[in-house]
mmCIF file of C-alpha atoms and ligand atoms in Angstrom:
data_model
loop_
_atom_site.group_PDB
_atom_site.id
_atom_site.type_symbol
_atom_site.label_atom_id
_atom_site.label_comp_id
_atom_site.label_asym_id
_atom_site.label_seq_id
_atom_site.Cartn_x
_atom_site.Cartn_y
_atom_site.Cartn_z
ATOM 1 C CA UNK Y 1 10.525 -36.801 -8.382
ATOM 2 C CA UNK Y 2 7.780 -35.789 -10.691
ATOM 3 C CA UNK Y 3 8.121 -33.166 -13.334
ATOM 4 C CA UNK Y 4 5.382 -31.176 -11.487
ATOM 5 C CA UNK Y 5 7.879 -30.509 -8.613
ATOM 6 C CA UNK Y 6 10.462 -29.118 -11.058
ATOM 7 C CA UNK Y 7 7.755 -27.113 -12.840
ATOM 8 C CA UNK Y 8 6.466 -25.674 -9.523
ATOM 9 C CA UNK Y 9 9.974 -24.809 -8.443
ATOM 10 C CA UNK Y 10 10.742 -22.889 -11.537
ATOM 11 C CA UNK Y 11 7.298 -21.245 -11.755
ATOM 12 C CA UNK Y 12 8.056 -19.741 -8.373
ATOM 13 C CA UNK Y 13 11.238 -18.243 -9.708
ATOM 14 C CA UNK Y 14 9.710 -15.793 -12.027
ATOM 15 C CA UNK Y 15 11.828 -12.713 -12.961
ATOM 16 C CA UNK Y 16 14.694 -13.924 -10.722
ATOM 17 C CA UNK Y 17 15.586 -16.612 -13.230
ATOM 18 C CA UNK Y 18 15.800 -13.913 -15.955
ATOM 19 C CA UNK Y 19 17.895 -11.536 -13.759
ATOM 20 C CA UNK Y 20 20.486 -13.895 -12.359
ATOM 21 C CA UNK Y 21 22.659 -14.282 -15.449
ATOM 22 C CA UNK Y 22 23.572 -10.581 -15.491
ATOM 23 C CA UNK Y 23 24.273 -10.387 -11.773
ATOM 24 C CA UNK Y 24 27.984 -10.793 -10.912
ATOM 25 C CA UNK Y 25 26.969 -12.023 -7.452
ATOM 26 C CA UNK Y 26 24.994 -14.793 -9.115
ATOM 27 C CA UNK Y 27 25.281 -16.135 -12.665
ATOM 28 C CA UNK Y 28 27.427 -13.594 -14.610
ATOM 29 C CA UNK Y 29 30.452 -15.868 -14.815
ATOM 30 C CA UNK Y 30 28.361 -18.834 -15.885
ATOM 31 C CA UNK Y 31 26.813 -16.704 -18.574
ATOM 32 C CA UNK Y 32 30.257 -15.492 -19.784
ATOM 33 C CA UNK Y 33 31.690 -19.067 -20.008
ATOM 34 C CA UNK Y 34 28.505 -20.373 -21.738
ATOM 35 C CA UNK Y 35 28.404 -17.506 -24.238
ATOM 36 C CA UNK Y 36 32.117 -17.860 -25.002
ATOM 37 C CA UNK Y 37 31.393 -21.539 -25.795
ATOM 38 C CA UNK Y 38 28.439 -20.636 -27.970
ATOM 39 C CA UNK Y 39 30.612 -18.120 -29.815
ATOM 40 C CA UNK Y 40 33.269 -20.674 -30.402
ATOM 41 C CA UNK Y 41 31.251 -23.643 -31.551
ATOM 42 C CA UNK Y 42 28.027 -22.354 -33.157
ATOM 43 C CA UNK Y 43 27.847 -22.107 -36.961
ATOM 44 C CA UNK Y 44 26.657 -18.779 -38.214
ATOM 45 C CA UNK Y 45 22.889 -18.434 -38.986
ATOM 46 C CA UNK Y 46 22.034 -21.610 -37.073
ATOM 47 C CA UNK Y 47 18.552 -22.907 -36.229
ATOM 48 C CA UNK Y 48 18.933 -23.500 -32.464
ATOM 49 C CA UNK Y 49 16.652 -25.383 -29.976
ATOM 50 C CA UNK Y 50 16.897 -23.714 -26.527
ATOM 51 C CA UNK Y 51 15.519 -26.593 -24.349
ATOM 52 C CA UNK Y 52 14.934 -25.649 -20.744
ATOM 53 C CA UNK Y 53 15.511 -22.105 -21.974
ATOM 54 C CA UNK Y 54 13.130 -20.698 -19.235
ATOM 55 C CA UNK Y 55 12.642 -16.944 -19.471
ATOM 56 C CA UNK Y 56 14.714 -16.767 -22.604
ATOM 57 C CA UNK Y 57 17.921 -15.061 -21.772
ATOM 58 C CA UNK Y 58 19.962 -17.424 -24.054
ATOM 59 C CA UNK Y 59 17.264 -17.414 -26.766
ATOM 60 C CA UNK Y 60 17.443 -13.654 -27.070
ATOM 61 C CA UNK Y 61 21.270 -13.698 -26.896
ATOM 62 C CA UNK Y 62 21.170 -16.056 -29.848
ATOM 63 C CA UNK Y 63 18.597 -14.149 -31.795
ATOM 64 C CA UNK Y 64 20.616 -10.899 -31.345
ATOM 65 C CA UNK Y 65 23.422 -12.760 -33.164
ATOM 66 C CA UNK Y 66 21.251 -13.767 -36.096
ATOM 67 C CA UNK Y 67 20.369 -17.321 -35.087
ATOM 68 C CA UNK Y 68 16.790 -18.604 -35.424
ATOM 69 C CA UNK Y 69 15.581 -19.907 -32.107
ATOM 70 C CA UNK Y 70 12.972 -22.412 -30.849
ATOM 71 C CA UNK Y 71 12.486 -21.893 -27.060
ATOM 72 C CA UNK Y 72 11.049 -24.866 -25.086
ATOM 73 C CA UNK Y 73 10.547 -25.363 -21.357
ATOM 74 C CA UNK Y 74 8.317 -27.125 -18.897
ATOM 75 C CA UNK Y 75 7.550 -24.047 -16.753
ATOM 76 C CA UNK Y 76 4.609 -22.088 -18.072
ATOM 77 C CA UNK Y 77 5.365 -19.086 -15.789
ATOM 78 C CA UNK Y 78 8.934 -18.780 -17.182
ATOM 79 C CA UNK Y 79 7.593 -19.223 -20.775
ATOM 80 C CA UNK Y 80 5.144 -16.315 -20.244
ATOM 81 C CA UNK Y 81 8.166 -14.106 -19.083
ATOM 82 C CA UNK Y 82 10.028 -15.262 -22.154
ATOM 83 C CA UNK Y 83 7.012 -14.190 -24.384
ATOM 84 C CA UNK Y 84 7.121 -10.721 -22.852
ATOM 85 C CA UNK Y 85 10.890 -10.362 -23.201
ATOM 86 C CA UNK Y 86 10.847 -11.540 -26.794
ATOM 87 C CA UNK Y 87 8.022 -9.115 -27.731
ATOM 88 C CA UNK Y 88 10.094 -6.271 -26.150
ATOM 89 C CA UNK Y 89 13.243 -7.209 -28.133
ATOM 90 C CA UNK Y 90 14.254 -5.816 -31.438
ATOM 91 C CA UNK Y 91 15.548 -9.425 -32.385
ATOM 92 C CA UNK Y 92 12.473 -11.183 -31.068
ATOM 93 C CA UNK Y 93 11.337 -11.953 -34.616
ATOM 94 C CA UNK Y 94 14.062 -14.514 -34.922
ATOM 95 C CA UNK Y 95 12.475 -16.506 -32.026
ATOM 96 C CA UNK Y 96 10.244 -18.796 -34.111
ATOM 97 C CA UNK Y 97 8.326 -20.623 -31.368
ATOM 98 C CA UNK Y 98 8.054 -20.633 -27.566
ATOM 99 C CA UNK Y 99 6.542 -23.836 -26.431
ATOM 100 C CA UNK Y 100 5.855 -26.041 -23.349
ATOM 101 C CA UNK Y 101 7.875 -29.243 -23.789
ATOM 102 C CA UNK Y 102 9.375 -31.846 -21.583
ATOM 103 C CA UNK Y 103 13.063 -32.603 -22.462
ATOM 104 C CA UNK Y 104 12.207 -36.414 -22.433
ATOM 105 C CA UNK Y 105 9.848 -36.115 -25.371
ATOM 106 C CA UNK Y 106 10.809 -34.014 -28.370
ATOM 107 C CA UNK Y 107 8.430 -35.879 -30.672
ATOM 108 C CA UNK Y 108 6.936 -32.641 -31.996
ATOM 109 C CA UNK Y 109 10.238 -32.171 -33.900
ATOM 110 C CA UNK Y 110 11.551 -34.382 -36.662
ATOM 111 C CA UNK Y 111 15.025 -36.014 -36.845
ATOM 112 C CA UNK Y 112 17.797 -33.506 -37.793
ATOM 113 C CA UNK Y 113 15.618 -30.434 -37.252
ATOM 114 C CA UNK Y 114 18.310 -28.212 -35.663
ATOM 115 C CA UNK Y 115 21.876 -27.130 -36.227
ATOM 116 C CA UNK Y 116 22.443 -26.803 -32.537
ATOM 117 C CA UNK Y 117 20.606 -27.485 -29.275
ATOM 118 C CA UNK Y 118 21.115 -26.037 -25.857
ATOM 119 C CA UNK Y 119 19.879 -28.092 -22.784
ATOM 120 C CA UNK Y 120 20.834 -25.677 -19.931
ATOM 121 C CA UNK Y 121 18.744 -27.024 -17.172
ATOM 122 C CA UNK Y 122 16.887 -30.269 -17.786
ATOM 123 C CA UNK Y 123 19.635 -32.828 -17.280
ATOM 124 C CA UNK Y 124 20.466 -32.076 -13.757
ATOM 125 C CA UNK Y 125 16.730 -32.376 -12.748
ATOM 126 C CA UNK Y 126 16.419 -35.920 -14.213
ATOM 127 C CA UNK Y 127 17.058 -38.379 -11.397
ATOM 128 C CA UNK Y 128 16.005 -41.578 -13.124
ATOM 129 C CA UNK Y 129 18.857 -42.892 -15.356
ATOM 130 C CA UNK Y 130 16.322 -44.021 -17.979
ATOM 131 C CA UNK Y 131 14.974 -40.425 -18.199
ATOM 132 C CA UNK Y 132 18.586 -39.131 -18.730
ATOM 133 C CA UNK Y 133 19.017 -41.713 -21.453
ATOM 134 C CA UNK Y 134 15.750 -40.707 -23.118
ATOM 135 C CA UNK Y 135 16.554 -37.053 -23.013
ATOM 136 C CA UNK Y 136 20.045 -37.545 -24.477
ATOM 137 C CA UNK Y 137 18.649 -39.709 -27.239
ATOM 138 C CA UNK Y 138 15.973 -37.201 -27.988
ATOM 139 C CA UNK Y 139 18.459 -34.222 -27.946
ATOM 140 C CA UNK Y 140 20.820 -36.049 -30.390
ATOM 141 C CA UNK Y 141 17.940 -37.248 -32.683
ATOM 142 C CA UNK Y 142 16.664 -33.615 -33.351
ATOM 143 C CA UNK Y 143 20.168 -32.428 -34.256
ATOM 144 C CA UNK Y 144 21.351 -32.681 -37.796
ATOM 145 C CA UNK Y 145 24.650 -34.691 -38.409
ATOM 146 C CA UNK Y 146 27.355 -32.266 -37.516
ATOM 147 C CA UNK Y 147 25.024 -30.247 -35.288
ATOM 148 C CA UNK Y 148 26.264 -29.120 -31.874
ATOM 149 C CA UNK Y 149 24.818 -29.905 -28.372
ATOM 150 C CA UNK Y 150 25.453 -27.673 -25.324
ATOM 151 C CA UNK Y 151 24.387 -29.420 -22.146
ATOM 152 C CA UNK Y 152 24.539 -27.984 -18.540
ATOM 153 C CA UNK Y 153 25.201 -30.467 -15.683
ATOM 154 C CA UNK Y 154 25.987 -30.193 -12.024
ATOM 155 C CA UNK Y 155 28.842 -32.002 -10.366
ATOM 156 C CA UNK Y 156 27.787 -33.925 -7.271
ATOM 157 C CA UNK Y 157 30.009 -32.117 -4.778
ATOM 158 C CA UNK Y 158 27.986 -28.967 -5.611
ATOM 159 C CA UNK Y 159 24.884 -30.400 -3.872
ATOM 160 C CA UNK Y 160 26.959 -30.960 -0.686
ATOM 161 C CA UNK Y 161 28.510 -27.504 -0.829
ATOM 162 C CA UNK Y 162 25.073 -25.811 -1.290
ATOM 163 C CA UNK Y 163 23.597 -27.881 1.499
ATOM 164 C CA UNK Y 164 26.367 -26.588 3.828
ATOM 165 C CA UNK Y 165 25.771 -23.002 2.646
ATOM 166 C CA UNK Y 166 22.064 -23.055 3.401
ATOM 167 C CA UNK Y 167 21.545 -22.842 7.143
ATOM 168 C CA UNK Y 168 18.145 -24.651 7.339
ATOM 169 C CA UNK Y 169 19.230 -27.436 4.924
ATOM 170 C CA UNK Y 170 22.681 -28.040 6.774
ATOM 171 C CA UNK Y 171 21.033 -30.811 9.046
ATOM 172 C CA UNK Y 172 20.950 -33.103 5.981
ATOM 173 C CA UNK Y 173 24.652 -33.490 6.202
ATOM 174 C CA UNK Y 174 24.262 -35.477 9.524
ATOM 175 C CA UNK Y 175 22.260 -38.043 7.622
ATOM 176 C CA UNK Y 176 24.563 -40.768 6.234
ATOM 177 C CA UNK Y 177 21.928 -41.840 3.754
ATOM 178 C CA UNK Y 178 21.637 -38.296 2.358
ATOM 179 C CA UNK Y 179 25.420 -38.000 1.904
ATOM 180 C CA UNK Y 180 25.891 -41.494 0.458
ATOM 181 C CA UNK Y 181 23.134 -40.986 -2.083
ATOM 182 C CA UNK Y 182 24.836 -37.826 -3.353
ATOM 183 C CA UNK Y 183 28.296 -39.261 -3.387
ATOM 184 C CA UNK Y 184 27.508 -42.685 -4.708
ATOM 185 C CA UNK Y 185 24.391 -42.209 -6.929
ATOM 186 C CA UNK Y 186 24.589 -38.478 -7.587
ATOM 187 C CA UNK Y 187 20.975 -38.176 -6.238
ATOM 188 C CA UNK Y 188 20.074 -35.093 -4.235
ATOM 189 C CA UNK Y 189 16.641 -34.818 -2.740
ATOM 190 C CA UNK Y 190 15.532 -31.870 -0.773
ATOM 191 C CA UNK Y 191 12.651 -31.848 1.683
ATOM 192 C CA UNK Y 192 12.712 -28.069 2.466
ATOM 193 C CA UNK Y 193 9.722 -26.611 0.649
ATOM 194 C CA UNK Y 194 10.441 -24.089 -2.089
ATOM 195 C CA UNK Y 195 14.132 -24.821 -2.453
ATOM 196 C CA UNK Y 196 16.122 -26.550 -5.259
ATOM 197 C CA UNK Y 197 13.757 -29.565 -5.372
ATOM 198 C CA UNK Y 198 15.968 -32.428 -6.324
ATOM 199 C CA UNK Y 199 18.777 -32.933 -8.665
ATOM 200 C CA UNK Y 200 21.214 -35.390 -10.327
ATOM 201 C CA UNK Y 201 24.942 -34.680 -9.943
ATOM 202 C CA UNK Y 202 27.601 -36.078 -12.304
ATOM 203 C CA UNK Y 203 31.246 -37.238 -11.883
ATOM 204 C CA UNK Y 204 32.937 -35.085 -14.475
ATOM 205 C CA UNK Y 205 34.805 -38.074 -15.811
ATOM 206 C CA UNK Y 206 31.577 -39.752 -16.745
ATOM 207 C CA UNK Y 207 30.046 -36.919 -18.818
ATOM 208 C CA UNK Y 208 31.928 -37.278 -22.074
ATOM 209 C CA UNK Y 209 31.456 -41.157 -22.238
ATOM 210 C CA UNK Y 210 27.667 -40.686 -21.538
ATOM 211 C CA UNK Y 211 27.133 -38.320 -24.500
ATOM 212 C CA UNK Y 212 29.627 -40.125 -26.666
ATOM 213 C CA UNK Y 213 27.481 -43.295 -26.160
ATOM 214 C CA UNK Y 214 24.600 -41.243 -27.677
ATOM 215 C CA UNK Y 215 26.487 -40.334 -30.794
ATOM 216 C CA UNK Y 216 28.228 -37.129 -29.970
ATOM 217 C CA UNK Y 217 31.992 -36.312 -30.415
ATOM 218 C CA UNK Y 218 33.243 -34.306 -27.440
ATOM 219 C CA UNK Y 219 34.485 -30.757 -28.034
ATOM 220 C CA UNK Y 220 34.743 -29.583 -24.418
ATOM 221 C CA UNK Y 221 33.713 -29.981 -20.825
ATOM 222 C CA UNK Y 222 33.889 -26.662 -19.015
ATOM 223 C CA UNK Y 223 33.554 -25.449 -15.470
ATOM 224 C CA UNK Y 224 30.973 -22.668 -15.746
ATOM 225 C CA UNK Y 225 32.113 -20.973 -12.522
ATOM 226 C CA UNK Y 226 35.724 -21.644 -13.338
ATOM 227 C CA UNK Y 227 38.230 -21.002 -10.540
ATOM 228 C CA UNK Y 228 35.806 -18.688 -8.724
ATOM 229 C CA UNK Y 229 32.971 -20.883 -7.412
ATOM 230 C CA UNK Y 230 31.477 -19.409 -4.245
ATOM 231 C CA UNK Y 231 33.421 -16.078 -4.724
ATOM 232 C CA UNK Y 232 30.416 -14.338 -6.286
ATOM 233 C CA UNK Y 233 30.191 -11.605 -3.701
ATOM 234 C CA UNK Y 234 33.836 -10.867 -4.064
ATOM 235 C CA UNK Y 235 33.368 -10.749 -7.758
ATOM 236 C CA UNK Y 236 30.504 -8.355 -7.489
ATOM 237 C CA UNK Y 237 32.714 -6.098 -5.318
ATOM 238 C CA UNK Y 238 35.489 -6.289 -7.776
ATOM 239 C CA UNK Y 239 33.278 -5.431 -10.733
ATOM 240 C CA UNK Y 240 32.046 -2.396 -8.916
ATOM 241 C CA UNK Y 241 35.384 -1.164 -7.495
ATOM 242 C CA UNK Y 242 37.931 -2.311 -10.074
ATOM 243 C CA UNK Y 243 36.378 -3.178 -13.515
ATOM 244 C CA UNK Y 244 39.797 -3.862 -15.022
ATOM 245 C CA UNK Y 245 40.637 -6.482 -12.447
ATOM 246 C CA UNK Y 246 37.246 -8.023 -13.007
ATOM 247 C CA UNK Y 247 37.734 -8.350 -16.725
ATOM 248 C CA UNK Y 248 41.171 -9.915 -16.022
ATOM 249 C CA UNK Y 249 39.495 -12.511 -13.664
ATOM 250 C CA UNK Y 250 36.901 -13.353 -16.380
ATOM 251 C CA UNK Y 251 39.782 -13.805 -18.898
ATOM 252 C CA UNK Y 252 41.514 -16.202 -16.532
ATOM 253 C CA UNK Y 253 38.244 -18.008 -16.008
ATOM 254 C CA UNK Y 254 37.752 -18.485 -19.755
ATOM 255 C CA UNK Y 255 41.336 -19.629 -20.333
ATOM 256 C CA UNK Y 256 41.143 -22.203 -17.539
ATOM 257 C CA UNK Y 257 37.536 -23.425 -17.780
ATOM 258 C CA UNK Y 258 38.415 -26.843 -19.172
ATOM 259 C CA UNK Y 259 41.197 -27.624 -16.590
ATOM 260 C CA UNK Y 260 40.234 -31.094 -15.276
ATOM 261 C CA UNK Y 261 41.481 -30.107 -11.797
ATOM 262 C CA UNK Y 262 38.554 -27.648 -11.238
ATOM 263 C CA UNK Y 263 35.633 -29.433 -12.959
ATOM 264 C CA UNK Y 264 34.304 -31.196 -9.891
ATOM 265 C CA UNK Y 265 34.253 -28.162 -7.708
ATOM 266 C CA UNK Y 266 32.185 -25.937 -10.094
ATOM 267 C CA UNK Y 267 28.589 -25.405 -9.498
ATOM 268 C CA UNK Y 268 27.753 -26.073 -13.137
ATOM 269 C CA UNK Y 269 29.438 -27.832 -16.098
ATOM 270 C CA UNK Y 270 28.915 -27.307 -19.727
ATOM 271 C CA UNK Y 271 29.367 -30.118 -22.085
ATOM 272 C CA UNK Y 272 29.821 -29.377 -25.805
ATOM 273 C CA UNK Y 273 29.583 -32.132 -28.334
ATOM 274 C CA UNK Y 274 29.004 -32.625 -32.089
ATOM 275 C CA UNK Y 275 26.694 -35.136 -33.645
ATOM 276 C CA UNK Y 276 28.662 -37.636 -35.552
ATOM 277 C CA UNK Y 277 28.133 -37.901 -39.265
ATOM 278 C CA UNK Y 278 26.138 -41.157 -39.694
ATOM 279 C CA UNK Y 279 27.826 -42.547 -42.808
ATOM 280 C CA UNK Y 280 31.446 -42.770 -41.531
ATOM 281 C CA UNK Y 281 31.366 -41.873 -37.858
ATOM 282 C CA UNK Y 282 33.725 -38.914 -38.248
ATOM 283 C CA UNK Y 283 32.913 -35.320 -37.324
ATOM 284 C CA UNK Y 284 32.676 -32.381 -39.619
HETATM 285 C C1 SAM K 1 18.269 -23.129 -13.993
HETATM 286 S S1 SAM K 1 16.934 -22.983 -15.114
HETATM 287 C C2 SAM K 1 17.907 -22.380 -16.546
HETATM 288 C C3 SAM K 1 17.103 -21.537 -17.538
HETATM 289 C C4 SAM K 1 17.896 -21.181 -18.732
HETATM 290 N N1 SAM K 1 18.353 -22.170 -19.515
HETATM 291 C C5 SAM K 1 19.052 -20.219 -18.235
HETATM 292 O O1 SAM K 1 20.178 -20.786 -18.246
HETATM 293 O O2 SAM K 1 18.798 -19.168 -17.892
HETATM 294 C C6 SAM K 1 16.498 -24.590 -15.509
HETATM 295 C C7 SAM K 1 15.383 -24.717 -16.623
HETATM 296 O O3 SAM K 1 15.179 -26.037 -17.010
HETATM 297 C C8 SAM K 1 13.736 -26.225 -17.091
HETATM 298 N N2 SAM K 1 13.547 -27.662 -17.066
HETATM 299 C C9 SAM K 1 13.815 -28.491 -16.023
HETATM 300 N N3 SAM K 1 13.578 -29.763 -16.332
HETATM 301 C C10 SAM K 1 13.020 -29.765 -17.594
HETATM 302 C C11 SAM K 1 12.456 -30.766 -18.461
HETATM 303 N N4 SAM K 1 12.332 -32.013 -18.090
HETATM 304 N N5 SAM K 1 12.078 -30.334 -19.681
HETATM 305 C C12 SAM K 1 12.151 -29.093 -20.043
HETATM 306 N N6 SAM K 1 12.661 -28.098 -19.308
HETATM 307 C C13 SAM K 1 13.035 -28.397 -17.973
HETATM 308 C C14 SAM K 1 13.211 -25.456 -15.930
HETATM 309 O O4 SAM K 1 11.850 -25.089 -15.998
HETATM 310 C C15 SAM K 1 14.089 -24.173 -15.951
HETATM 311 O O5 SAM K 1 13.544 -23.149 -16.859
#
């Protein structure tokens, strides 16, 4: 997979990528879980790298809370949308830079440049293990000691479930090579034009050791869709018809998001880890 495929896929997304996080039939639960983690683990007044930040939904959320933000992504189209959204926002002044960058090469920033870094997108598009190693090393390098990383991942079962859910992709499930590659390597490759191009799926139990090997101490691994993956339509109906019940569901999702028994069945995972202090290896 080349970065061009990923770029072209997200370029084609446009405004949809901005809208999905406020849509209860799409990414609203993922947004709630992620923002709750950001609220919990971010220091006040942080300088934050939003890597793979796309159209800037999280960058602006952070700016509205007084953080300084650098937004980086490989999709020029999504970055253009971000520029417009930032210009329209009262808090846009706190978005320092919006720049085209590949997560595998953060050389434009020095070591220790950020108090926190989000990578909500790049890691599940890196199929080559060496690319994932490079991206993790770069992410940790630009964090100051004690700085916090928030990384989105996809569990490998999510790729099989979405293949079943999409009528003209379902035929892939008959192909034993396709299934084996997802289950054994975590590699998902899609030959249907215009769709989720290709991805890497994790085993939840491998996530913390991977990032700990790059110098992070683990705070949390969360199921972004919690106990409600694939129930988005029911959630949207509940939000419309019974907002109190909807709020209750969200509360349960937040309380149970780190339950190991649900991690592998989520569509996305969020890893939170803190860069170890170099001198003594302990966290702040
Ligand atoms: C699903 S979108 C998420 C966008 C945003 N973080 C959000 O949650 O709304 C994934 C993003 O990761 C970006 N991306 C994928 N691979 C990348 C890479 N190697 N370097 C930088 N950005 C990348 C895509 O262009 C896209 O904007």
